[in-house]
Short mmCIF file of C-alpha atoms and ligand atoms in Angstrom, two decimals:
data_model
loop_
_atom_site.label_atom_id
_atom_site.label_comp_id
_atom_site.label_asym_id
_atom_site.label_seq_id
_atom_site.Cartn_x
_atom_site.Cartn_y
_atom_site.Cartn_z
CA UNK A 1 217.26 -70.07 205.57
CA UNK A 2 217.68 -71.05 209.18
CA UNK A 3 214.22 -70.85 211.23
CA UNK A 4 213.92 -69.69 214.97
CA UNK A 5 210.53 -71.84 215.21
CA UNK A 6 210.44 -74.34 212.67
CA UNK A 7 206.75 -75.79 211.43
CA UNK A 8 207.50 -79.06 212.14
CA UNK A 9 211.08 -80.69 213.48
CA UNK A 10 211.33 -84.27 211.72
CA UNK A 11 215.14 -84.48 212.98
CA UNK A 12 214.40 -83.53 216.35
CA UNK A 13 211.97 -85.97 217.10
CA UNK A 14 214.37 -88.97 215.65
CA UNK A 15 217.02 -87.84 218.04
CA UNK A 16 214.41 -87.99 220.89
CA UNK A 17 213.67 -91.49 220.48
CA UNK A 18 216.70 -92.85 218.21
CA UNK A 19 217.26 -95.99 220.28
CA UNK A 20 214.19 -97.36 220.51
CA UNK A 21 213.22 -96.47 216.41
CA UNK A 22 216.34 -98.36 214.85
CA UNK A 23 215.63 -101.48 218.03
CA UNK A 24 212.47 -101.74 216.34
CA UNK A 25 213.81 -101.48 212.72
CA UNK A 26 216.23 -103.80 213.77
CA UNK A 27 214.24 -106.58 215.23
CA UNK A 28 211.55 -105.85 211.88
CA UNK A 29 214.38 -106.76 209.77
CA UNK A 30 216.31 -109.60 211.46
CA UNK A 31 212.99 -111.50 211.66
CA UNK A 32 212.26 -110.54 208.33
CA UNK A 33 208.93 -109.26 209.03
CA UNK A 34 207.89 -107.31 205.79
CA UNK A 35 204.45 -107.84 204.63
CA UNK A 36 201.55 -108.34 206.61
CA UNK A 37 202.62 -109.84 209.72
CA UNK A 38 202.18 -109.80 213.56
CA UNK A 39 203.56 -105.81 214.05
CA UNK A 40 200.95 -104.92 211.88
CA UNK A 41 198.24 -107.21 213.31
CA UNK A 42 199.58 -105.67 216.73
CA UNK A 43 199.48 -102.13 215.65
CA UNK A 44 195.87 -102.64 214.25
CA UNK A 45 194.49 -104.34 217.76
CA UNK A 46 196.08 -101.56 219.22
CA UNK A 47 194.63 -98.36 217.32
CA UNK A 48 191.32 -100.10 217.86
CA UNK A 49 191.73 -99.92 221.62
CA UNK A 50 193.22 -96.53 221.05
CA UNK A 51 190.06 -95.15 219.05
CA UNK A 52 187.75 -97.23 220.85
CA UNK A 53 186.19 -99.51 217.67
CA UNK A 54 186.15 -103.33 217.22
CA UNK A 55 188.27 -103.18 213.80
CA UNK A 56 190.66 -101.56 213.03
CA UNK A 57 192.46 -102.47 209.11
CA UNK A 58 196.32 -100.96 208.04
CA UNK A 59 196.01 -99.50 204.64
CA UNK A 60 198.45 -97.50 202.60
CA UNK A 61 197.38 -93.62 203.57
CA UNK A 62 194.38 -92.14 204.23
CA UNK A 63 193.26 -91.20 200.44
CA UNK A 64 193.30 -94.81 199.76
CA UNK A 65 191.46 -96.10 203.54
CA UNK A 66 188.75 -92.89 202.67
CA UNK A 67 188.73 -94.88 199.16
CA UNK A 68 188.53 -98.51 199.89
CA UNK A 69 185.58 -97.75 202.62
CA UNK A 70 183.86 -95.85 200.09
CA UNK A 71 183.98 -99.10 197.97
CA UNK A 72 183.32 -101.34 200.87
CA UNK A 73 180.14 -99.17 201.23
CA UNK A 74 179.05 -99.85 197.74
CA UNK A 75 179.25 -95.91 196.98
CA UNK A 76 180.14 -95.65 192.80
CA UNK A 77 178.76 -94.17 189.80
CA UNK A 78 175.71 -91.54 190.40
CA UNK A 79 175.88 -91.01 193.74
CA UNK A 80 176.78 -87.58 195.84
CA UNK A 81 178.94 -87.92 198.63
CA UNK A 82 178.48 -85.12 200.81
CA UNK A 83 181.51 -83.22 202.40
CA UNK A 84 183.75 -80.04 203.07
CA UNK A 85 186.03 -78.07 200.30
CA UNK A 86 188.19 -76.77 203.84
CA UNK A 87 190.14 -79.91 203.49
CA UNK A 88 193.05 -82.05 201.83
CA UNK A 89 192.12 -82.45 198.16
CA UNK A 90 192.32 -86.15 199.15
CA UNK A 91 188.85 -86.51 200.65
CA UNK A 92 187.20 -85.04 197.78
CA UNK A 93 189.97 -87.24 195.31
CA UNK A 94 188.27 -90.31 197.19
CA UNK A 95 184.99 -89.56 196.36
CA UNK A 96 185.43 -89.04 192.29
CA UNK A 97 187.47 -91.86 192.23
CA UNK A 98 184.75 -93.90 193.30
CA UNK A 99 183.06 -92.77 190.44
CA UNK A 100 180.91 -91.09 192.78
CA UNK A 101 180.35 -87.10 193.09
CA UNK A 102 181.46 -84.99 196.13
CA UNK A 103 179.39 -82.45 196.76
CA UNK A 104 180.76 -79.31 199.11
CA UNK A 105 178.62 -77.77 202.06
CA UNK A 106 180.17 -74.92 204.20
CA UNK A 107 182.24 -74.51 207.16
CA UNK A 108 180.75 -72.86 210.70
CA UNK A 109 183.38 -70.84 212.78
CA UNK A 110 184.82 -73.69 213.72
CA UNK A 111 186.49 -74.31 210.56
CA UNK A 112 184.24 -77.36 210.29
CA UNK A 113 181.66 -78.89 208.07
CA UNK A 114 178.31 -76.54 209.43
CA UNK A 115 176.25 -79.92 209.59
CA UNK A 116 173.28 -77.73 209.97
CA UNK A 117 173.99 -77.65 205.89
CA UNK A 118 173.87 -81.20 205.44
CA UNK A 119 170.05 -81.34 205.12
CA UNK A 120 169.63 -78.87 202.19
CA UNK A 121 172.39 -80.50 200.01
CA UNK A 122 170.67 -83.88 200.39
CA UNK A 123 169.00 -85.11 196.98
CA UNK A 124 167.89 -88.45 195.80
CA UNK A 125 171.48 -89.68 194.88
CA UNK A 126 173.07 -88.46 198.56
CA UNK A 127 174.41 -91.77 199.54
CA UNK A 128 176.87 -90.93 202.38
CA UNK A 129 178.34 -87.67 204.58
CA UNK A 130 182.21 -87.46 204.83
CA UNK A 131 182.78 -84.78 208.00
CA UNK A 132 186.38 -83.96 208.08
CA UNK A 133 187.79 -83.45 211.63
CA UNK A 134 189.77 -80.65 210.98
CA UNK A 135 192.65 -79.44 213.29
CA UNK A 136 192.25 -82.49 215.77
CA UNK A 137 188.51 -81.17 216.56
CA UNK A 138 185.73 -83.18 215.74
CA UNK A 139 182.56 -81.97 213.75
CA UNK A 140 179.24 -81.35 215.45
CA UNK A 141 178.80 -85.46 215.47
CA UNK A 142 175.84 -85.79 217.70
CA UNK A 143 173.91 -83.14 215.27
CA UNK A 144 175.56 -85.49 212.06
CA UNK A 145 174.15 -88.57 212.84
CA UNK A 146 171.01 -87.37 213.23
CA UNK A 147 170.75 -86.19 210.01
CA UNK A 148 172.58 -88.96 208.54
CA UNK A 149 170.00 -91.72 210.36
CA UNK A 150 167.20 -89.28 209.37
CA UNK A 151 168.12 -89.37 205.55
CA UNK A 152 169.93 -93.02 205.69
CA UNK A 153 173.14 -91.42 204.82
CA UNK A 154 176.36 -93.34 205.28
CA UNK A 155 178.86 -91.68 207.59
CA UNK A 156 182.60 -92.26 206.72
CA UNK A 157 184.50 -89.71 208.77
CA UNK A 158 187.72 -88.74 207.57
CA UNK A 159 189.70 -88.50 210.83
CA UNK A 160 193.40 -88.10 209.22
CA UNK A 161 193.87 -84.39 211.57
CA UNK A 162 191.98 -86.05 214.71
CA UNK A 163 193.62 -89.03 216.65
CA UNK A 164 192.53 -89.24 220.21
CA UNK A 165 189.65 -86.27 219.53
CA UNK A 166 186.78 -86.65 220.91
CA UNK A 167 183.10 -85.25 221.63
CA UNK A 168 180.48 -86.44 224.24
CA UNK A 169 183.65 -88.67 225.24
CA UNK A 170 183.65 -90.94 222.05
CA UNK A 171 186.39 -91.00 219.75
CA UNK A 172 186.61 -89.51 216.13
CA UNK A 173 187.04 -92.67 213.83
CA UNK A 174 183.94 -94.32 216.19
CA UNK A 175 181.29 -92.42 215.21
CA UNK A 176 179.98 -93.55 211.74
CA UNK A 177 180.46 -96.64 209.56
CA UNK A 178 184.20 -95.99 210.04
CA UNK A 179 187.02 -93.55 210.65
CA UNK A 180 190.14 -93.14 208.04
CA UNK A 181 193.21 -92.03 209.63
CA UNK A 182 196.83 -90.83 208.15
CA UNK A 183 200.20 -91.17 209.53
CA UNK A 184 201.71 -89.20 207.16
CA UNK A 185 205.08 -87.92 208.93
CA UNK A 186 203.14 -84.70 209.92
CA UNK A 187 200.25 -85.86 211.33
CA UNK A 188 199.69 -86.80 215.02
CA UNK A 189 201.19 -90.14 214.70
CA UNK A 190 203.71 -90.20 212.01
CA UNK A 191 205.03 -92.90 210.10
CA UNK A 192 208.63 -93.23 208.22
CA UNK A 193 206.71 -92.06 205.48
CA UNK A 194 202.96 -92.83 204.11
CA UNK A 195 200.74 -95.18 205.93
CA UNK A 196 196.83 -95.31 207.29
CA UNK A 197 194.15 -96.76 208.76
CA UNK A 198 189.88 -98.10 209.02
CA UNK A 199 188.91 -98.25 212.30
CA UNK A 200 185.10 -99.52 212.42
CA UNK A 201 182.79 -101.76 214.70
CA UNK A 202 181.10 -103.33 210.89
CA UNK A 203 182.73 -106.43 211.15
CA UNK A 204 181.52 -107.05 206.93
CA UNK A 205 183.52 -103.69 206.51
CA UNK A 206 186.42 -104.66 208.11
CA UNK A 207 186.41 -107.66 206.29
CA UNK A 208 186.27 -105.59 202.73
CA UNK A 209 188.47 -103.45 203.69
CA UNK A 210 191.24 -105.92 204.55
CA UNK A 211 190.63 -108.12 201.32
CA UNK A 212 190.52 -104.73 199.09
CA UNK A 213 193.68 -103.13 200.33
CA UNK A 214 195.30 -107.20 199.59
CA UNK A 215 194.02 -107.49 195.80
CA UNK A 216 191.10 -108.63 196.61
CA UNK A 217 192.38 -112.26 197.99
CA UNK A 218 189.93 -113.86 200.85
CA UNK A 219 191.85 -116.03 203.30
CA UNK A 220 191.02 -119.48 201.23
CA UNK A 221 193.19 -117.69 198.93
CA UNK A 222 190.76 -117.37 196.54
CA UNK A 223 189.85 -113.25 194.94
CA UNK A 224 186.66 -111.80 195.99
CA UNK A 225 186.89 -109.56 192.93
CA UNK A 226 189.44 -106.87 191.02
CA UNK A 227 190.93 -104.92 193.47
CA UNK A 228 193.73 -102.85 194.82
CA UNK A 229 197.43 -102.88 196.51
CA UNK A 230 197.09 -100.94 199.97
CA UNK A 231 198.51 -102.26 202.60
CA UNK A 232 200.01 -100.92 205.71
CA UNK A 233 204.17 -102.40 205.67
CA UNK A 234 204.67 -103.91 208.28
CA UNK A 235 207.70 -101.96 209.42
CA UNK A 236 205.95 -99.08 209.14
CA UNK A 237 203.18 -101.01 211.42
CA UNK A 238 205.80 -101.53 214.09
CA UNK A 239 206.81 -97.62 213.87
CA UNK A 240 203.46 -96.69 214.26
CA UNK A 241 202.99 -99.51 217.10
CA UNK A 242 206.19 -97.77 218.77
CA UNK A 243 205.43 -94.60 218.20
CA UNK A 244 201.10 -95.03 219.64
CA UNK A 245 202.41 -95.61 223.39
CA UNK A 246 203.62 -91.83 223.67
CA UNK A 247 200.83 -90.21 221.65
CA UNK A 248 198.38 -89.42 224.88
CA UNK A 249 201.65 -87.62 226.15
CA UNK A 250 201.94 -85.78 222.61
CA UNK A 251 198.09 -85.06 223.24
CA UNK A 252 198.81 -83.19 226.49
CA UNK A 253 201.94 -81.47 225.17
CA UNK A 254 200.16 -80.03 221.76
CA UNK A 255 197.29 -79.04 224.31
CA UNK A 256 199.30 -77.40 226.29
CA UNK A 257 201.43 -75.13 223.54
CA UNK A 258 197.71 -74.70 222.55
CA UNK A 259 197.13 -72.88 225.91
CA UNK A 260 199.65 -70.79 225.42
CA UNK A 261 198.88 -69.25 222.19
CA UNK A 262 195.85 -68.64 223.81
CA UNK A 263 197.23 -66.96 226.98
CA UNK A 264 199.23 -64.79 224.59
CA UNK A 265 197.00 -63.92 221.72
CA UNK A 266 193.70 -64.12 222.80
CA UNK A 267 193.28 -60.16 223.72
CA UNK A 268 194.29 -59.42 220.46
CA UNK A 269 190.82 -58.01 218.47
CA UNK A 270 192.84 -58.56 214.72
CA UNK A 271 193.11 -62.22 215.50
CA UNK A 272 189.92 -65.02 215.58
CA UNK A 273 191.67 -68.05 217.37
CA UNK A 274 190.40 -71.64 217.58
CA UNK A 275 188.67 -72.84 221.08
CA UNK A 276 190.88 -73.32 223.79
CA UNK A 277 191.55 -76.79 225.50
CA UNK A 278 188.58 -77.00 228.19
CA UNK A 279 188.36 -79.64 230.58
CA UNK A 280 184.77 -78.73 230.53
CA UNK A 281 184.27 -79.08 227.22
CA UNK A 282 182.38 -81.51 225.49
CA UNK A 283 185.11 -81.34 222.92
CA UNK A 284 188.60 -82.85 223.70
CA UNK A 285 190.58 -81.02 220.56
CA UNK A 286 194.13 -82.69 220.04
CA UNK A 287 195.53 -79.70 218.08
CA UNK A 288 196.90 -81.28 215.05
CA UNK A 289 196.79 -77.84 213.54
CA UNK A 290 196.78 -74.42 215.19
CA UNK A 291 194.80 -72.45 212.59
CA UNK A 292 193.69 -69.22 213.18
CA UNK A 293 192.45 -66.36 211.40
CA UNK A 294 193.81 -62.92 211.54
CA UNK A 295 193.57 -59.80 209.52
CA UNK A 296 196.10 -58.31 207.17
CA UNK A 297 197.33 -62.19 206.36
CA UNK A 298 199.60 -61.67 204.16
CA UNK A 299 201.70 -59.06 205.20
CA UNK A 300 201.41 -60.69 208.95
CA UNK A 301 203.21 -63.84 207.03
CA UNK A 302 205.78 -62.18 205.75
CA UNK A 303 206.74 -60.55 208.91
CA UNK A 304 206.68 -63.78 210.68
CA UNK A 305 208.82 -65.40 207.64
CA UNK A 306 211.39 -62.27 208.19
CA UNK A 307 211.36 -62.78 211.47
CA UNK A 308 212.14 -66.79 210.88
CA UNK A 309 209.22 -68.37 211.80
CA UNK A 310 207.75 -71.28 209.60
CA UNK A 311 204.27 -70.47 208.72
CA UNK A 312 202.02 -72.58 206.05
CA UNK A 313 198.50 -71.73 204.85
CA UNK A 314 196.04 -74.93 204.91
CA UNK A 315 196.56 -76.81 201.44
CA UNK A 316 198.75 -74.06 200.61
CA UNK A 317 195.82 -71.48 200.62
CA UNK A 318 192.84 -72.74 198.57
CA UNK A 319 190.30 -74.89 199.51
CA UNK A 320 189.51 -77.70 197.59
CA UNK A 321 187.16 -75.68 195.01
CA UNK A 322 189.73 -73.16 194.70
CA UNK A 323 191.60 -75.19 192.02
CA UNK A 324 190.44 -74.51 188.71
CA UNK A 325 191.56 -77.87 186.86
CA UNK A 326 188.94 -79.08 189.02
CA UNK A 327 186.25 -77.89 187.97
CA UNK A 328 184.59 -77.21 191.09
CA UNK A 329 184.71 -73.30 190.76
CA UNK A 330 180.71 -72.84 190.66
CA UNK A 331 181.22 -73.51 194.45
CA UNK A 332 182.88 -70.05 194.89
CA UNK A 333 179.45 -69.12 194.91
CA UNK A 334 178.25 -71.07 197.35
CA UNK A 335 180.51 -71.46 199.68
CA UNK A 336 181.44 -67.84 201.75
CA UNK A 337 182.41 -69.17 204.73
CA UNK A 338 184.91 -70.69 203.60
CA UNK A 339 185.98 -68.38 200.66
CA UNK A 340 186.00 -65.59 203.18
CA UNK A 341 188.20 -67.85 205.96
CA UNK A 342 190.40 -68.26 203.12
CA UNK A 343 191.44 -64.57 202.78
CA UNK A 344 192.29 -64.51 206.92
CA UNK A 345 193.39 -68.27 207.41
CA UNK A 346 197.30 -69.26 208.50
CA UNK A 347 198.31 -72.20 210.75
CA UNK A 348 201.03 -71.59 213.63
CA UNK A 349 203.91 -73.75 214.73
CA UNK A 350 202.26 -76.82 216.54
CA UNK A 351 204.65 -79.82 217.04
CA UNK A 352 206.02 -81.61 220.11
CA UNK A 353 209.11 -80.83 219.50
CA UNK A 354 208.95 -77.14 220.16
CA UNK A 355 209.46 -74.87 223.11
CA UNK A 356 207.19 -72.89 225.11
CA UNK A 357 209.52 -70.01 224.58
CA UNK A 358 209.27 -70.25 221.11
CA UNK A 359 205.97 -69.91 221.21
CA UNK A 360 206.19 -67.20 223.23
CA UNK A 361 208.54 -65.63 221.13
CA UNK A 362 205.77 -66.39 218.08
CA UNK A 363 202.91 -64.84 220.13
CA UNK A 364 205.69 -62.10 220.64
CA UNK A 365 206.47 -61.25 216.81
CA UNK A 366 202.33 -61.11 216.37
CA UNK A 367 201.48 -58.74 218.97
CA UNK A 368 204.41 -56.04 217.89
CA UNK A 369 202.87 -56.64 214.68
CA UNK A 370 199.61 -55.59 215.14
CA UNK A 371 201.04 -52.71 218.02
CA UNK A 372 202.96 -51.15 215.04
C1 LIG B 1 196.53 -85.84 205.59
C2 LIG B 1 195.10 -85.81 205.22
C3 LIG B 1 194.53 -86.74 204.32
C4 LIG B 1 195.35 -87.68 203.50
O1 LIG B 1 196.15 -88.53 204.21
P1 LIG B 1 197.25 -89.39 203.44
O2 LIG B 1 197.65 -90.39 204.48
O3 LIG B 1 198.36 -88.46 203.08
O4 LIG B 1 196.63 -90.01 202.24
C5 LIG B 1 193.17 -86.72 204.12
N1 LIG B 1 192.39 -85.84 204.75
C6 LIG B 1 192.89 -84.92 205.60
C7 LIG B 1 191.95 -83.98 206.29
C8 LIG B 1 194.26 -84.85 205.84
O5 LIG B 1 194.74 -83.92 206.66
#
């Protein structure tokens, strides 16, 4: 099928920037510069800056950076990690995989962890708080680590939708004992492919991080422990590297499609939509995501589909405790916020590759929806 308004437009940003991507594969490869080398040393000084942290360590993705900090933390066996089931299966993946358990609180109406929750769930074995900055909007973090200093919970915030988002003016990734980030193709800053990041201001965590995701070897060459292969390549370092110097530009541009959307839709009483960029605002929302909730879903999907718009539901409609083989289904329970956003929630075309008249024409397909 062709699409009018395609989700997201891989071959349309390579043709943007086509000369400058294959220079910088080119010079990556005639130097020879694979593994662990000055790009990615670059790339890391630079996300630091970017995010606003001392640190800043290259790992695979951002399962295995939410996984290695976890470690790094000393969070295994018998604890409870507290975080959201409105996210990527990875964060909660993490978690167990630490040996650790994740344990779900629910989402406020901005799609994000309701820290006000945080308290109750807290038990003898809560060891640390994973918010998940959903959409390129930060959780309430003020209200978090408050909480978190109050109970002597360790914050890890999983930042993999929230580049350059902020609240109060400091950075997601900045907040807590560090930020995990993704550059899966999709995400804000996209990589050839998978890649991640720890940004932190621990330099000890840092350091564990970096000899974790490099088999545990310490720079006398010597192994710290058993450990892990996740490192950042270092192409994919000098993509990324590349790629950072426009993202405040892709920042303004997803803002700005954002604006539309809300120009178009927002007098519309079938549709809930997220907050609108505000200068004002002590939020500064990058938009990874434009996820809103609107009634009769389903059959408002399909008539988007027919009329050739790319539409996805968030993890392909089920939150995290929504997979049976899970086991996590005595959440459904306990959880109806986000059971009940689950029934309404889609996600809209958000890219920077896309026009304002197709979102217009978007906005236009929804409203003679709900007029008919
Ligand atoms: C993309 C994503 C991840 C996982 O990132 P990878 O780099 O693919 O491992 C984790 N959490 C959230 C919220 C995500 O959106």
């Amino acid at each position: 099928m062709e699409w009018r308004v395609r989700f997201v437009d891989y071959p349309s940003q390579f043709q943007g920037m086509e000369a400058e991507l294959m220079g910088t594969v080119r010079a990556v490869l005639e130097r020879g510069d694979l593994m662990l080398r000055q790009q990615l040393r670059d790339f890391e000084d630079h996300l630091a800056q970017f995010v606003g942290t001392k640190y800043c360590v290259g790992t695979s993705n951002c399962t295995d950076a939410l996984h290695l900090v976890m470690r790094a933390a000393g969070i295994g066996p018998g604890d409870e990690v507290v975080t959201v089931s409105h996210t990527f299966v990875a964060t909660a993946a993490a978690i167990h995989h630490t040996g650790a358990t994740p344990v779900f609180v629910d989402i406020g109406p901005d799609h994000n962890m309701d820290v006000r929750l945080v308290e109750a769930a807290v038990t003898p074995r809560t060891r640390a708080v994973v918010p998940v900055h959903l959409n390129g909007r930060l959780c309430d973090m003020e209200a978090l680590m408050a909480v978190a200093a109050k109970h002597k919970l360790v914050v890890i915030e999983d930042s993999a939708q929230a580049l350059g988002a902020s609240h109060h003016g400091r950075k997601g990734g900045a907040w807590g004992l560090a930020g995990c980030f993704s550059f899966y193709p999709a995400k804000l800053l996209g990589a050839l492919g998978d890649g991640g990041a720890v940004t932190t201001n621990s330099a000890a965590t840092a350091e564990a991080v970096r000899r974790l995701r490099d088999h545990g070897r310490t720079p006398e060459g010597d192994l710290a422990g058993w450990s892990f292969n996740c490192r950042l390549d270092n192409l994919q370092a000098a993509i990324l590297d590349l790629k950072l110097q426009y993202l405040p530009r892709w920042i303004e541009r997803r803002r700005a499609l954002a604006a539309i959307y809300q120009a178009e839709l927002s007098n519309l009483p079938q549709v809930g939509l997220p907050p609108p960029p505000d200068a004002r605002s002590a939020f500064f929302d990058v938009f990874q995501n434009y996820e809103l909730e609107a009634e009769s879903r389903d059959e408002l999907v399909a008539r988007l589909k027919e009329a050739g718009v790319e539409i996805l539901l968030p993890w392909g409609g089920r939150a995290v405790h929504q997979f049976p083989r899970l086991g996590l289904g005595e959440y459904a329970a306990r959880l109806p916020r986000t059971e009940a956003l689950f029934r309404r929630v889609l996600m809209l075309p958000m890219h920077t590759e896309v026009s304002d008249d197709q979102i217009r024409y978007v906005c236009r397909v929804i409203r003679e929806y709900y007029a008919d």
